[in-house]
Amino acid sequence: MDRRPDALGQQRRRARFHVRAASRGVGRGAAARRPGIAGTVMNTMAATIVAPWTATLTEAQYLLTQYFLVLAGLALFAGFVRTWMTQGEVGARYRSAVVARLSVMGVAFLSYVYMLINLRLGYDLTVSGYVPNELAINAMVPRFMEWSLTVPLLSVELLTVCTLVGTAARRTRIAAMGGGFLMIFTGFLGAVVIGGGTSLTALLVCGSLCAVFWIFTMSVLIRQVRRSLPQLTVESADLLRSATIVLLSGWFMYPVMFMIPMLGSGGAWTTAMQIGYSVADIFVKVIFCGLVHRVAKLRTAEDVRSGLDVHPEAIWISSIKQSDAGLPREVFLDDASTVHHRRPRPPLSSAVAAAPTKMPGYTET
């Protein structure tokens, strides 16, 4: 009997069996090699990034960084001088805004001077470019120390020209200052302290906490500004709204710069961070503070016109006279003393020279 057809069938069945076994083996190998959710999380936890102050800069990148650091420092110094020279234009009710503005300008200017010094000392010029040394970190990290003071002070400056008074004003200032400080401190932990600026996990976790405090601080400021707008004049409300938009828009730039190490590394990214931070500082500290100063001057003029406050000189804004000098109508002494009414000043045409006053014991020779 011819059994060749049966042998051929068996060979075909064995071939199909081997193909199925091989396909199952490949499937099991692929499944074994395919990472699960836990593996992905572990890979993310173990991932590292490059600290921006460790990148080598080209000559163009170094010069651009130096240019914007000098530009921001000079703008802050000019703002400090202007604030110092014009602090008498604001009434006592809004003097806290002037003090906060002076502090912001002074602290930020000193911070930029320190970063410029370390930019010069922290990079060594070689054939391959400007190579960072152990001092290069001080060309960027002092920003966090400066922001820890200036961000709460900027919040105080904005809240001072709002209509909050008494206990509510104090509580709101404390909340805004605390939120602003924690926003910067958590960002500093993730970007610098934990892992030396190379831990992606620290950057993500601390960045998320920073975002929470960032949203909290902005919500506090926005809520108080919105409550104040209906109680102000149209001009004051418009200026206060513009100042708030400038401040919050500038604060949006900082998270973008904070996330750059997660996008890439190298001299170009480091230069972009330095330029972005410098421009944001000019935008927030110089332009915003200038708008708040105008709001304080305008509200001072409104208080003088309504008789709520006095001011020793006329108030001008953009060459437009907002109010005359407001002098007190009465001089109040101690409770046991009499109130003396102010006497009108005699005309200069009837003024006569006073007799010379002689000192006791003086004799003419």
PDB file of C-alpha atoms in Angstrom, residues 136-282:
ATOM      1  CA  ALA A 136      28.849  79.386  37.019  1.00  0.00           C
ATOM      2  CA  ILE A 137      25.894  78.325  39.155  1.00  0.00           C
ATOM      3  CA  ASN A 138      25.940  81.770  40.778  1.00  0.00           C
ATOM      4  CA  ALA A 139      25.192  83.388  37.430  1.00  0.00           C
ATOM      5  CA  MET A 140      21.629  82.034  37.556  1.00  0.00           C
ATOM      6  CA  VAL A 141      20.641  80.608  40.953  1.00  0.00           C
ATOM      7  CA  PRO A 142      20.626  83.974  42.860  1.00  0.00           C
ATOM      8  CA  ARG A 143      17.450  84.792  40.956  1.00  0.00           C
ATOM      9  CA  PHE A 144      15.548  82.473  43.284  1.00  0.00           C
ATOM     10  CA  MET A 145      16.862  84.267  46.391  1.00  0.00           C
ATOM     11  CA  GLU A 146      15.888  87.623  44.897  1.00  0.00           C
ATOM     12  CA  TRP A 147      12.430  86.388  43.872  1.00  0.00           C
ATOM     13  CA  SER A 148      11.833  85.081  47.401  1.00  0.00           C
ATOM     14  CA  LEU A 149      11.784  88.726  48.529  1.00  0.00           C
ATOM     15  CA  THR A 150      10.546  90.635  45.495  1.00  0.00           C
ATOM     16  CA  VAL A 151       7.516  88.458  44.634  1.00  0.00           C
ATOM     17  CA  PRO A 152       5.885  89.008  48.074  1.00  0.00           C
ATOM     18  CA  LEU A 153       6.790  92.704  47.872  1.00  0.00           C
ATOM     19  CA  LEU A 154       5.169  93.014  44.447  1.00  0.00           C
ATOM     20  CA  SER A 155       2.005  91.547  45.959  1.00  0.00           C
ATOM     21  CA  VAL A 156       2.119  94.110  48.758  1.00  0.00           C
ATOM     22  CA  GLU A 157       2.629  96.916  46.253  1.00  0.00           C
ATOM     23  CA  LEU A 158      -0.464  95.935  44.278  1.00  0.00           C
ATOM     24  CA  LEU A 159      -2.646  95.415  47.339  1.00  0.00           C
ATOM     25  CA  THR A 160      -1.630  98.792  48.814  1.00  0.00           C
ATOM     26  CA  VAL A 161      -3.383 100.727  46.043  1.00  0.00           C
ATOM     27  CA  CYS A 162      -6.521  98.583  46.356  1.00  0.00           C
ATOM     28  CA  THR A 163      -9.399  99.585  48.635  1.00  0.00           C
ATOM     29  CA  LEU A 164      -8.683  97.065  51.392  1.00  0.00           C
ATOM     30  CA  VAL A 165      -8.442  98.522  54.896  1.00  0.00           C
ATOM     31  CA  GLY A 166      -7.905  97.302  58.429  1.00  0.00           C
ATOM     32  CA  THR A 167      -7.795  93.640  59.368  1.00  0.00           C
ATOM     33  CA  ALA A 168      -8.869  92.470  55.922  1.00  0.00           C
ATOM     34  CA  ALA A 169      -5.920  94.274  54.347  1.00  0.00           C
ATOM     35  CA  ARG A 170      -3.438  92.717  56.767  1.00  0.00           C
ATOM     36  CA  ARG A 171      -4.806  89.194  56.297  1.00  0.00           C
ATOM     37  CA  THR A 172      -4.829  89.479  52.528  1.00  0.00           C
ATOM     38  CA  ARG A 173      -1.259  90.776  52.466  1.00  0.00           C
ATOM     39  CA  ILE A 174      -0.057  87.924  54.668  1.00  0.00           C
ATOM     40  CA  ALA A 175      -1.805  85.347  52.461  1.00  0.00           C
ATOM     41  CA  ALA A 176      -0.408  86.815  49.242  1.00  0.00           C
ATOM     42  CA  MET A 177       3.105  87.170  50.664  1.00  0.00           C
ATOM     43  CA  GLY A 178       3.077  83.621  52.029  1.00  0.00           C
ATOM     44  CA  GLY A 179       1.811  82.167  48.764  1.00  0.00           C
ATOM     45  CA  GLY A 180       4.393  84.107  46.763  1.00  0.00           C
ATOM     46  CA  PHE A 181       7.261  82.983  48.975  1.00  0.00           C
ATOM     47  CA  LEU A 182       6.235  79.314  48.917  1.00  0.00           C
ATOM     48  CA  MET A 183       5.849  79.512  45.136  1.00  0.00           C
ATOM     49  CA  ILE A 184       9.495  80.530  44.756  1.00  0.00           C
ATOM     50  CA  PHE A 185      10.846  78.255  47.487  1.00  0.00           C
ATOM     51  CA  THR A 186       9.292  75.078  46.074  1.00  0.00           C
ATOM     52  CA  GLY A 187      10.599  76.001  42.631  1.00  0.00           C
ATOM     53  CA  PHE A 188      14.066  76.521  44.101  1.00  0.00           C
ATOM     54  CA  LEU A 189      13.988  73.076  45.722  1.00  0.00           C
ATOM     55  CA  GLY A 190      13.110  71.351  42.468  1.00  0.00           C
ATOM     56  CA  ALA A 191      15.344  73.342  40.131  1.00  0.00           C
ATOM     57  CA  VAL A 192      18.483  73.598  42.286  1.00  0.00           C
ATOM     58  CA  VAL A 193      18.554  71.842  45.663  1.00  0.00           C
ATOM     59  CA  ILE A 194      17.198  68.330  45.046  1.00  0.00           C
ATOM     60  CA  GLY A 195      19.555  66.460  42.759  1.00  0.00           C
ATOM     61  CA  GLY A 196      21.623  69.522  42.041  1.00  0.00           C
ATOM     62  CA  GLY A 197      19.296  70.590  39.246  1.00  0.00           C
ATOM     63  CA  THR A 198      19.515  67.224  37.432  1.00  0.00           C
ATOM     64  CA  SER A 199      16.489  65.378  38.842  1.00  0.00           C
ATOM     65  CA  LEU A 200      13.498  65.285  36.523  1.00  0.00           C
ATOM     66  CA  THR A 201      11.315  63.893  39.289  1.00  0.00           C
ATOM     67  CA  ALA A 202      12.170  66.774  41.621  1.00  0.00           C
ATOM     68  CA  LEU A 203      11.511  69.271  38.855  1.00  0.00           C
ATOM     69  CA  LEU A 204       8.097  67.770  38.127  1.00  0.00           C
ATOM     70  CA  VAL A 205       6.964  67.335  41.730  1.00  0.00           C
ATOM     71  CA  CYS A 206       8.238  70.656  43.038  1.00  0.00           C
ATOM     72  CA  GLY A 207       7.085  72.363  39.866  1.00  0.00           C
ATOM     73  CA  SER A 208       3.568  71.087  40.516  1.00  0.00           C
ATOM     74  CA  LEU A 209       3.658  72.423  44.090  1.00  0.00           C
ATOM     75  CA  CYS A 210       5.008  75.696  42.760  1.00  0.00           C
ATOM     76  CA  ALA A 211       2.087  75.890  40.331  1.00  0.00           C
ATOM     77  CA  VAL A 212      -0.391  75.380  43.185  1.00  0.00           C
ATOM     78  CA  PHE A 213       1.011  78.315  45.165  1.00  0.00           C
ATOM     79  CA  TRP A 214       1.253  80.338  41.949  1.00  0.00           C
ATOM     80  CA  ILE A 215      -2.468  79.862  41.266  1.00  0.00           C
ATOM     81  CA  PHE A 216      -3.311  80.615  44.910  1.00  0.00           C
ATOM     82  CA  THR A 217      -1.351  83.869  44.925  1.00  0.00           C
ATOM     83  CA  MET A 218      -2.840  85.028  41.643  1.00  0.00           C
ATOM     84  CA  SER A 219      -6.364  84.208  42.800  1.00  0.00           C
ATOM     85  CA  VAL A 220      -5.876  86.282  45.966  1.00  0.00           C
ATOM     86  CA  LEU A 221      -4.649  89.280  43.966  1.00  0.00           C
ATOM     87  CA  ILE A 222      -7.310  88.997  41.270  1.00  0.00           C
ATOM     88  CA  ARG A 223     -10.112  88.718  43.822  1.00  0.00           C
ATOM     89  CA  GLN A 224      -9.037  91.855  45.695  1.00  0.00           C
ATOM     90  CA  VAL A 225      -8.491  93.861  42.521  1.00  0.00           C
ATOM     91  CA  ARG A 226     -11.951  92.945  41.251  1.00  0.00           C
ATOM     92  CA  ARG A 227     -13.493  94.015  44.540  1.00  0.00           C
ATOM     93  CA  SER A 228     -11.647  97.333  44.405  1.00  0.00           C
ATOM     94  CA  LEU A 229     -12.487  98.343  40.830  1.00  0.00           C
ATOM     95  CA  PRO A 230     -16.136  99.397  41.453  1.00  0.00           C
ATOM     96  CA  GLN A 231     -15.029 101.690  44.303  1.00  0.00           C
ATOM     97  CA  LEU A 232     -12.464 103.622  42.247  1.00  0.00           C
ATOM     98  CA  THR A 233     -12.803 106.337  39.667  1.00  0.00           C
ATOM     99  CA  VAL A 234     -12.734 105.309  36.027  1.00  0.00           C
ATOM    100  CA  GLU A 235      -9.153 106.490  35.518  1.00  0.00           C
ATOM    101  CA  SER A 236      -7.832 104.819  38.668  1.00  0.00           C
ATOM    102  CA  ALA A 237      -9.688 101.594  37.859  1.00  0.00           C
ATOM    103  CA  ASP A 238      -8.245 101.475  34.345  1.00  0.00           C
ATOM    104  CA  LEU A 239      -4.697 101.981  35.634  1.00  0.00           C
ATOM    105  CA  LEU A 240      -5.152  99.358  38.368  1.00  0.00           C
ATOM    106  CA  ARG A 241      -6.530  96.867  35.836  1.00  0.00           C
ATOM    107  CA  SER A 242      -3.590  97.504  33.501  1.00  0.00           C
ATOM    108  CA  ALA A 243      -1.073  97.065  36.326  1.00  0.00           C
ATOM    109  CA  THR A 244      -2.659  93.754  37.327  1.00  0.00           C
ATOM    110  CA  ILE A 245      -2.574  92.468  33.749  1.00  0.00           C
ATOM    111  CA  VAL A 246       1.100  93.417  33.416  1.00  0.00           C
ATOM    112  CA  LEU A 247       2.023  91.667  36.668  1.00  0.00           C
ATOM    113  CA  LEU A 248       0.152  88.436  35.982  1.00  0.00           C
ATOM    114  CA  SER A 249       1.277  88.338  32.336  1.00  0.00           C
ATOM    115  CA  GLY A 250       4.878  88.687  33.469  1.00  0.00           C
ATOM    116  CA  TRP A 251       4.406  85.899  35.979  1.00  0.00           C
ATOM    117  CA  PHE A 252       3.315  83.593  33.142  1.00  0.00           C
ATOM    118  CA  MET A 253       6.796  83.886  31.629  1.00  0.00           C
ATOM    119  CA  TYR A 254       8.567  82.366  34.632  1.00  0.00           C
ATOM    120  CA  PRO A 255       6.958  78.878  34.453  1.00  0.00           C
ATOM    121  CA  VAL A 256       7.867  78.687  30.765  1.00  0.00           C
ATOM    122  CA  MET A 257      11.523  79.362  31.585  1.00  0.00           C
ATOM    123  CA  PHE A 258      11.304  76.917  34.498  1.00  0.00           C
ATOM    124  CA  MET A 259      10.271  74.076  32.151  1.00  0.00           C
ATOM    125  CA  ILE A 260      13.088  74.598  29.624  1.00  0.00           C
ATOM    126  CA  PRO A 261      15.430  71.965  31.215  1.00  0.00           C
ATOM    127  CA  MET A 262      12.735  69.354  30.475  1.00  0.00           C
ATOM    128  CA  LEU A 263      12.709  70.347  26.798  1.00  0.00           C
ATOM    129  CA  GLY A 264      16.427  70.326  26.082  1.00  0.00           C
ATOM    130  CA  SER A 265      19.902  71.265  27.197  1.00  0.00           C
ATOM    131  CA  GLY A 266      22.881  73.154  25.864  1.00  0.00           C
ATOM    132  CA  GLY A 267      24.171  76.660  25.553  1.00  0.00           C
ATOM    133  CA  ALA A 268      21.245  77.838  23.431  1.00  0.00           C
ATOM    134  CA  TRP A 269      18.696  76.762  26.062  1.00  0.00           C
ATOM    135  CA  THR A 270      20.709  78.316  28.885  1.00  0.00           C
ATOM    136  CA  THR A 271      20.940  81.590  26.973  1.00  0.00           C
ATOM    137  CA  ALA A 272      17.188  81.497  26.300  1.00  0.00           C
ATOM    138  CA  MET A 273      16.531  81.091  30.025  1.00  0.00           C
ATOM    139  CA  GLN A 274      18.769  84.026  30.949  1.00  0.00           C
ATOM    140  CA  ILE A 275      17.164  86.268  28.319  1.00  0.00           C
ATOM    141  CA  GLY A 276      13.640  85.216  29.290  1.00  0.00           C
ATOM    142  CA  TYR A 277      14.201  85.796  32.990  1.00  0.00           C
ATOM    143  CA  SER A 278      15.798  89.205  32.373  1.00  0.00           C
ATOM    144  CA  VAL A 279      12.984  90.391  30.109  1.00  0.00           C
ATOM    145  CA  ALA A 280      10.376  89.152  32.593  1.00  0.00           C
ATOM    146  CA  ASP A 281      12.104  91.027  35.422  1.00  0.00           C
ATOM    147  CA  ILE A 282      12.074  94.271  33.419  1.00  0.00           C
TER     148      ILE A 282
END
